[in-house]
Coordinates of C-alpha atoms and ligand atoms in Angstrom, one line a residue:
X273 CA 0.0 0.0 0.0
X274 CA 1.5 3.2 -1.2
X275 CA 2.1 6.3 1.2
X276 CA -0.7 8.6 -0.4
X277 CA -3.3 5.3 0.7
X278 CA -1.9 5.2 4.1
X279 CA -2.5 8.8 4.5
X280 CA -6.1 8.8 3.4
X281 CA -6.7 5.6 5.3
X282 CA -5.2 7.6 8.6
X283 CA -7.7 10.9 7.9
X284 CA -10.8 8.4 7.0
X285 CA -10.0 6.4 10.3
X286 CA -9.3 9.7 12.4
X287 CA -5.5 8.0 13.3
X288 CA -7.5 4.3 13.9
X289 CA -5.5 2.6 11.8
X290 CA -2.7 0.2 12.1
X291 CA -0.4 -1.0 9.4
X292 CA 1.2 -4.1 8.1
X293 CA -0.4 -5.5 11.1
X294 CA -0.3 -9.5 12.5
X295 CA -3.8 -10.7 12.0
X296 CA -3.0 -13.8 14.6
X297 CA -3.2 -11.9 18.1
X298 CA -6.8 -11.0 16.5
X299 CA -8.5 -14.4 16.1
X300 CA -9.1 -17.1 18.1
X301 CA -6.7 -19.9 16.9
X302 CA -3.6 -17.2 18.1
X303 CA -2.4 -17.5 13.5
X304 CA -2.4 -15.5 10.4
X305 CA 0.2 -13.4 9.0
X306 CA -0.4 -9.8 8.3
X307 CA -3.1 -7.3 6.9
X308 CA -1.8 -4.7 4.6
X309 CA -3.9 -2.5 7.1
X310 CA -6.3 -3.1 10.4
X311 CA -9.0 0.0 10.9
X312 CA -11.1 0.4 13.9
X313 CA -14.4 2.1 13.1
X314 CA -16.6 3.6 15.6
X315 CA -18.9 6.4 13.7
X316 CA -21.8 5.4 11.7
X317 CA -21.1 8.1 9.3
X318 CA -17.6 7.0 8.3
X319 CA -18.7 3.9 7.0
X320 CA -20.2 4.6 4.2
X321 CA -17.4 7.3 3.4
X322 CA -15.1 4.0 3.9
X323 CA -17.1 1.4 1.5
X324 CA -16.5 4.6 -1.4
X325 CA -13.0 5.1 -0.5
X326 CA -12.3 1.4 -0.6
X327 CA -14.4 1.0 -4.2
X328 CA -12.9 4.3 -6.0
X329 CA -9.0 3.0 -5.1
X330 CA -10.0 -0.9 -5.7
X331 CA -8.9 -1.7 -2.2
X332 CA -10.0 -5.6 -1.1
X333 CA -11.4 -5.4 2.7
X334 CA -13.2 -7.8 5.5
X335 CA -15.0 -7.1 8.7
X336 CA -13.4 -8.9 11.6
X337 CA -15.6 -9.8 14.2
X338 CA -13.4 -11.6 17.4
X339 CA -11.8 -13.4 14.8
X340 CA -13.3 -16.6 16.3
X341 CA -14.2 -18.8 13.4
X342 CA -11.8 -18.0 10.8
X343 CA -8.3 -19.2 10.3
X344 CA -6.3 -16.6 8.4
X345 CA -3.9 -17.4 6.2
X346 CA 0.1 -17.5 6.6
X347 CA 0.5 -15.0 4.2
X348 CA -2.0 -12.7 6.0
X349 CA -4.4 -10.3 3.9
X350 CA -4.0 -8.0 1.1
X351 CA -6.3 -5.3 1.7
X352 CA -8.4 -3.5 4.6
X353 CA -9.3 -5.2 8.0
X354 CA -12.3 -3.2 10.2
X355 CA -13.1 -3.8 13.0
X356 CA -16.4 -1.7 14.3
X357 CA -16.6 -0.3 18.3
X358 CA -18.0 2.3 19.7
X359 CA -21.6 3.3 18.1
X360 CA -21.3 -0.7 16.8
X361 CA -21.0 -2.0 19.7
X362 CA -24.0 -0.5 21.8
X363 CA -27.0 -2.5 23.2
X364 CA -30.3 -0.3 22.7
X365 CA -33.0 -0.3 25.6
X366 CA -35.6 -3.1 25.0
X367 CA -39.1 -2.1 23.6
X368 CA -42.0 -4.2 24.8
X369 CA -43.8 -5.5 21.9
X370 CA -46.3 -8.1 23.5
X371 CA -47.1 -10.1 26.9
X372 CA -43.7 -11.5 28.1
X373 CA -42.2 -9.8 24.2
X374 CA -39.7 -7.6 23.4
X375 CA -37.3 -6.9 20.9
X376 CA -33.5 -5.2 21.5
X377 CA -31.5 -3.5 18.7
X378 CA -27.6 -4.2 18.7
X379 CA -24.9 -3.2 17.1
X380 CA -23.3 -6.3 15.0
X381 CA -19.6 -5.3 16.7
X382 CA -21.1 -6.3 19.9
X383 CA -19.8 -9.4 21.8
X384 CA -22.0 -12.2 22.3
X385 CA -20.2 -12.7 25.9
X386 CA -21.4 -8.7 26.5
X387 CA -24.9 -9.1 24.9
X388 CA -25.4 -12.3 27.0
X389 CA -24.5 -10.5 30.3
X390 CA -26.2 -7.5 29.5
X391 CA -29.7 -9.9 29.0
X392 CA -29.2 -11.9 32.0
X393 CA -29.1 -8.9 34.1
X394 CA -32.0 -7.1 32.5
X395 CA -34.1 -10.5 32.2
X396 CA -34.3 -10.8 28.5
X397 CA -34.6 -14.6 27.7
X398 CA -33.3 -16.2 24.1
X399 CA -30.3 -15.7 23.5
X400 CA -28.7 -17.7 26.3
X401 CA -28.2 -20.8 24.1
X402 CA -24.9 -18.3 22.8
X403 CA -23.3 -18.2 25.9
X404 CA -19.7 -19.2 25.6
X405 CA -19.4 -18.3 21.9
X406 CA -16.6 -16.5 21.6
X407 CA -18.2 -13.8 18.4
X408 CA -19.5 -10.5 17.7
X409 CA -23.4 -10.2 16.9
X410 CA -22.5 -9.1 13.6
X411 CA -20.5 -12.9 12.9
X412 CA -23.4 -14.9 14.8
X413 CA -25.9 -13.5 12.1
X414 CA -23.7 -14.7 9.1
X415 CA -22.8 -17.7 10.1
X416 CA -26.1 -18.3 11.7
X417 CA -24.0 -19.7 15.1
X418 CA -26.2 -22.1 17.1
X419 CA -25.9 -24.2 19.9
X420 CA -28.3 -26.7 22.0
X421 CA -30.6 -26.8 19.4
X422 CA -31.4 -22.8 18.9
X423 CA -29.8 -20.5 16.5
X424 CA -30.2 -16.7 15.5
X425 CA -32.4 -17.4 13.1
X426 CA -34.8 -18.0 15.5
X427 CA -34.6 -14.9 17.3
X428 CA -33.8 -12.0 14.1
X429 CA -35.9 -9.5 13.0
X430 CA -34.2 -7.1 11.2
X431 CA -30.8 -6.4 10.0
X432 CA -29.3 -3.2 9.3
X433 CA -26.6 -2.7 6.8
X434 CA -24.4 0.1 5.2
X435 CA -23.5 0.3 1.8
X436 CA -21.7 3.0 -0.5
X437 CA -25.4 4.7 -0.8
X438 CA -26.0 4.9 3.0
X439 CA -28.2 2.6 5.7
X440 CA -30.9 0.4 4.7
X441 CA -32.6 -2.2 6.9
X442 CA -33.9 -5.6 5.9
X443 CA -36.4 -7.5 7.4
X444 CA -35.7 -11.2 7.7
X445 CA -37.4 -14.6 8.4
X446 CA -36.4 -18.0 9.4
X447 CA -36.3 -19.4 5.7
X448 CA -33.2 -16.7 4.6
X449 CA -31.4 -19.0 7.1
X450 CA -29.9 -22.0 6.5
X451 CA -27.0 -24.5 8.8
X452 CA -24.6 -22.0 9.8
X453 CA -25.5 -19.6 7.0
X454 CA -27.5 -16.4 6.1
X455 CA -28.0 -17.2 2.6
X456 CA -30.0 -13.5 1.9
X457 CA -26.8 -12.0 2.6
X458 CA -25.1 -13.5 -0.5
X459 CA -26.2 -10.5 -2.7
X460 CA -24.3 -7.7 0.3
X461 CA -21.0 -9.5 -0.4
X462 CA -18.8 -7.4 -1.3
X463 CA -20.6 -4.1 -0.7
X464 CA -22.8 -4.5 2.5
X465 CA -21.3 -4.2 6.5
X466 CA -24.0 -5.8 8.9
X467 CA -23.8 -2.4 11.4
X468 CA -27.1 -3.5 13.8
X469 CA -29.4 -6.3 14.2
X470 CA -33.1 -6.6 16.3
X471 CA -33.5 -9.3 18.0
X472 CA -37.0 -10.8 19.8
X473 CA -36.9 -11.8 22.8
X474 CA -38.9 -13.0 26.1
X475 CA -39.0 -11.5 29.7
X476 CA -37.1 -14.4 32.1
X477 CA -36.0 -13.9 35.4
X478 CA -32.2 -13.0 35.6
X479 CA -31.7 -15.2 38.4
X480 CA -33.2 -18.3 36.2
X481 CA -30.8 -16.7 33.2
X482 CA -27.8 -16.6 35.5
X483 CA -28.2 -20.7 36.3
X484 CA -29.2 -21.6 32.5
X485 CA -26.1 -19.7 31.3
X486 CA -23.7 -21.1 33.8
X487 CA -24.5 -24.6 33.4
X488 CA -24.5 -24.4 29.6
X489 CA -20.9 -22.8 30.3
X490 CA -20.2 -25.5 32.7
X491 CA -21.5 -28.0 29.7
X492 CA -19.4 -26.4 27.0
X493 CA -16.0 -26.8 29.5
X494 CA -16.9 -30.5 30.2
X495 CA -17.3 -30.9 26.1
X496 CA -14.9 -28.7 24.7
X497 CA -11.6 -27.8 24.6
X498 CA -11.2 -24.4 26.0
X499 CA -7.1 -24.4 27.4
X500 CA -5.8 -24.0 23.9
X501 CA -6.4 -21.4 20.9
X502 CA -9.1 -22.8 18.4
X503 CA -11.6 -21.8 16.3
X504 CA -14.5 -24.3 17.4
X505 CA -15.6 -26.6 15.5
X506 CA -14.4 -27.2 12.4
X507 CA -16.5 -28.7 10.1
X508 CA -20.2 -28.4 9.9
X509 CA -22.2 -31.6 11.1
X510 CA -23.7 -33.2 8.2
X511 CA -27.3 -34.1 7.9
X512 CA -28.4 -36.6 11.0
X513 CA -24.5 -37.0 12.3
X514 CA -22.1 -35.5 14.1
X515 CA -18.8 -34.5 12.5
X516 CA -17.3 -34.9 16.0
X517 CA -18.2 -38.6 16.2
X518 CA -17.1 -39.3 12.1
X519 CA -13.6 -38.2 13.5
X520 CA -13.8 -39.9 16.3
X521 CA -14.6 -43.1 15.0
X522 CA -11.5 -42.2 12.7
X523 CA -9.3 -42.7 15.4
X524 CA -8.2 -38.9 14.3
X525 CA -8.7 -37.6 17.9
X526 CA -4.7 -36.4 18.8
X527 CA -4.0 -36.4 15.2
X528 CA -0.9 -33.5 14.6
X529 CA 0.7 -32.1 11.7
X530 CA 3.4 -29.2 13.2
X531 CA 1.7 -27.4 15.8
X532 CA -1.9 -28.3 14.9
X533 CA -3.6 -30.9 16.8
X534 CA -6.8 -32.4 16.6
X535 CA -8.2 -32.2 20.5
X536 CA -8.0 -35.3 22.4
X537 CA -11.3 -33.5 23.8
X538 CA -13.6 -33.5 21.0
X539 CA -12.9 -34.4 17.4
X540 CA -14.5 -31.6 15.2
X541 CA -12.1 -28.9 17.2
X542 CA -8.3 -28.6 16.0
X543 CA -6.3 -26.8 18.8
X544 CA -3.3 -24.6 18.1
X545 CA -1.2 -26.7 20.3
X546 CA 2.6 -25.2 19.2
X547 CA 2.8 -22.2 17.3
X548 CA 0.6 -23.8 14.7
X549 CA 0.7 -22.1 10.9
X550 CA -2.2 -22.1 9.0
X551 CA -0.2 -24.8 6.6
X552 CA -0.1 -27.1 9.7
X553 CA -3.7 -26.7 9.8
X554 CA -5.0 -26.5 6.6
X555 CA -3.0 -29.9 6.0
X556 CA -4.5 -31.7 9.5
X557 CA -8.1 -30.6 7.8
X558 CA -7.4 -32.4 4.2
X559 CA -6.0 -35.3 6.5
X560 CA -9.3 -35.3 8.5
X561 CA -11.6 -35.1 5.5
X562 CA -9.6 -38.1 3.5
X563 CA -10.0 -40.3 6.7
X564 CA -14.0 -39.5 7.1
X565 CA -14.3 -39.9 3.2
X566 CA -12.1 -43.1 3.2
X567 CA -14.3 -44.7 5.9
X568 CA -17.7 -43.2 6.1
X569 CA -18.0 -42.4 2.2
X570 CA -19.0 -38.4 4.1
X571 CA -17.6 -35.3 2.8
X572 CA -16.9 -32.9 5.7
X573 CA -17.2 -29.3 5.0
X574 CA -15.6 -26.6 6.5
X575 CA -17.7 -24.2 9.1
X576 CA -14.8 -22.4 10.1
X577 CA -14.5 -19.2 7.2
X578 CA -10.9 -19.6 5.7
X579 CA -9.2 -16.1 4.8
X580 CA -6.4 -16.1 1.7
X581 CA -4.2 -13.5 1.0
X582 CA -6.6 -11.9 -2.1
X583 CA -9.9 -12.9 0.4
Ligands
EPU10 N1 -19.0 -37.0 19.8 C1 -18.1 -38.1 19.8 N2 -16.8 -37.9 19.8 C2 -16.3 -36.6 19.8 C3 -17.2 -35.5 19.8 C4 -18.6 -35.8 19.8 O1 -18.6 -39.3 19.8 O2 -15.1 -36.4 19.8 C5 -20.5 -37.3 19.9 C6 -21.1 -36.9 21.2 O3 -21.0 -37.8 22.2 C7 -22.5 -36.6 20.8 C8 -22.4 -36.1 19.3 O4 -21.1 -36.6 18.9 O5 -23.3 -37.7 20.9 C9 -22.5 -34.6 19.1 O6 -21.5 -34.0 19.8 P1 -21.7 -32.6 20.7 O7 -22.9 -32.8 21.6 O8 -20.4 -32.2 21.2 O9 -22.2 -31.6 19.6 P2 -21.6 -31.2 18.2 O10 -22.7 -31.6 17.2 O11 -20.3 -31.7 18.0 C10 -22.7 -28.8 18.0 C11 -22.2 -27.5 17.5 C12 -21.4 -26.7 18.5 C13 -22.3 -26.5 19.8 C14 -22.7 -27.9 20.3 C15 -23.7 -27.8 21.4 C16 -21.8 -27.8 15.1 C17 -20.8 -28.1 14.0 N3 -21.3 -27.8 16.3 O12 -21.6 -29.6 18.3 O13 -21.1 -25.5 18.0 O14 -21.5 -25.9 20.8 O15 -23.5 -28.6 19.2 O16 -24.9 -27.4 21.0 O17 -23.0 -27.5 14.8 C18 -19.4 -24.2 16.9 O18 -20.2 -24.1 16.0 O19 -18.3 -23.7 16.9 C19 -19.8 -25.0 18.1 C20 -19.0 -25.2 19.0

């Protein structure tokens, strides 16, 4: 990136910018090389100004959320990294919308762990099932995260989104959702940044919230590995099994290739045990998927996003 870039990039970003900077201290598996440049974005307004900027100079970019279900490449990223704070990050007051209903606007750089303890001290039931996902709001809606049998497609109303021309929201139902995806969203690629989301939700008593959330955590530690940088799981479960098992059976629990392991724990998470690369990884996954193909004729597809140097 030439000098005259940085120094727009500096002005756009109000000095928020870091350059040539290591991707891996931002995600959860702890590896990645570097972006050409990370941007922290906090004001509605400069978003749009951004999306332009980065469309009149051809500049590639992403939205990092925590960086928890990615694994970013070892040559890093060639482009633009944002990250959104401040007015992105903000949990609205709830508005009552029926008996025991309400429905909560938040901004998608929000943390899950945040949002969660913000409803189980204000009572607001639904969103518990996330606690101990390690996103942003923003990622949970994309990917569609679930766990225990819930996911936010159950609980979305309407998305907001910024684009070159401005702010637009989208209403959205259950069937724009599929596993681990928001399909609707294919045609934002590209162009759109999810900025807020509304979610419905039920009145619950915090107490009850507190124990539901704690045991799930308590549940999630007993299952999961948690001591080592990961990107949970791996692949996503196909239809009526469990990835985790398919491994298992393998006999591909422990299974290393440099410093990538696949957890002793549970099979569908690969820890970064030793200074992993994303090589080590990205090989322990093709090794994985020809050992579940070889014996259970499955193909296992990746849940976890992967992030190349051109995107
Ligand atoms: N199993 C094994 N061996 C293993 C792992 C699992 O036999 O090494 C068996 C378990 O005994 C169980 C079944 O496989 O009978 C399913 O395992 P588990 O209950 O751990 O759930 P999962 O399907 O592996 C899913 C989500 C998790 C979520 C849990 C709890 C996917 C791909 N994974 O895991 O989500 O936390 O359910 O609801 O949908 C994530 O997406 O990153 C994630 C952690």
């Amino acid at each position: 990136m030439d000098n005259s870039l940085r120094a727009k990039l500096e002005e756009i970003s109000h000095g928020e910018v870091v350059f040539d900077c290591p991707l891996a201290p931002y995600t959860s598996f702890a590896i990645g090389g570097p972006a050409d440049a990370l941007l922290v974005i906090k004001r509605k307004e400069d978003l749009a100004h951004l999306l332009n900027f980065f469309h009149n100079e051809s500049l590639r970019w992403r939205v990092f959320g925590k960086g928890s279900n990615l694994l970013v490449n070892d040559a890093g990223f060639r482009g633009v990294v944002l990250q959104l704070a401040g007015e992105f990050a903000q949990i609205a007051e709830a508005s009552v919308v029926g008996e025991n209903r309400l429905t909560v606007g938040v901004g998608a750089g929000c943390s899950l762990t945040k949002l969660n303890h913000h409803c189980c001290r204000q009572g607001l039931g639904g969103m518990v099932f996330s606690y101990g996902i390690p996103g942003t709001v923003g990622g949970a809606l994309l990917m569609n995260a679930g766990a225990w049998g819930k996911q936010m497609a159950d609980l979305v109303v309407d998305v907001g989104l910024i684009t070159a021309k401005g702010y637009e929201k989208l209403a959205v139902k259950p069937g724009d959702f599929r596993y681990r995806s928001w399909s609707s969203f294919a045609a934002y690629i590209g162009r759109g940044i999810i900025v807020d989301v509304t979610l419905a939700l039920t009145s619950a008593h915090p107490s009850q919230l507190q124990g539901e959330a704690k045991e799930l955590l308590r549940k999630r530690k007993v299952l999961q590995p948690h001591n080592y940088p990961n990107a949970g799981s791996v692949f996503k479960n196909p239809q009526g099994d469990s990835a985790g098992r398919l491994i298992d059976e393998c006999g591909l629990k422990g299974e290393s290739v440099g410093g990538a392991m696949v957890s002793t724990k549970h099979g569908n998470f690969i820890i970064n045990n030793n200074k992993a690369t994303a090589t080590d990884v990205l090989t322990l996954i093709a090794r994985v998927q020809h050992g579940v193909k070889k014996r259970f004729c499955v193909d296992l597809e990746l849940e976890i996003h992967v992030l190349g140097a051109s995107g």
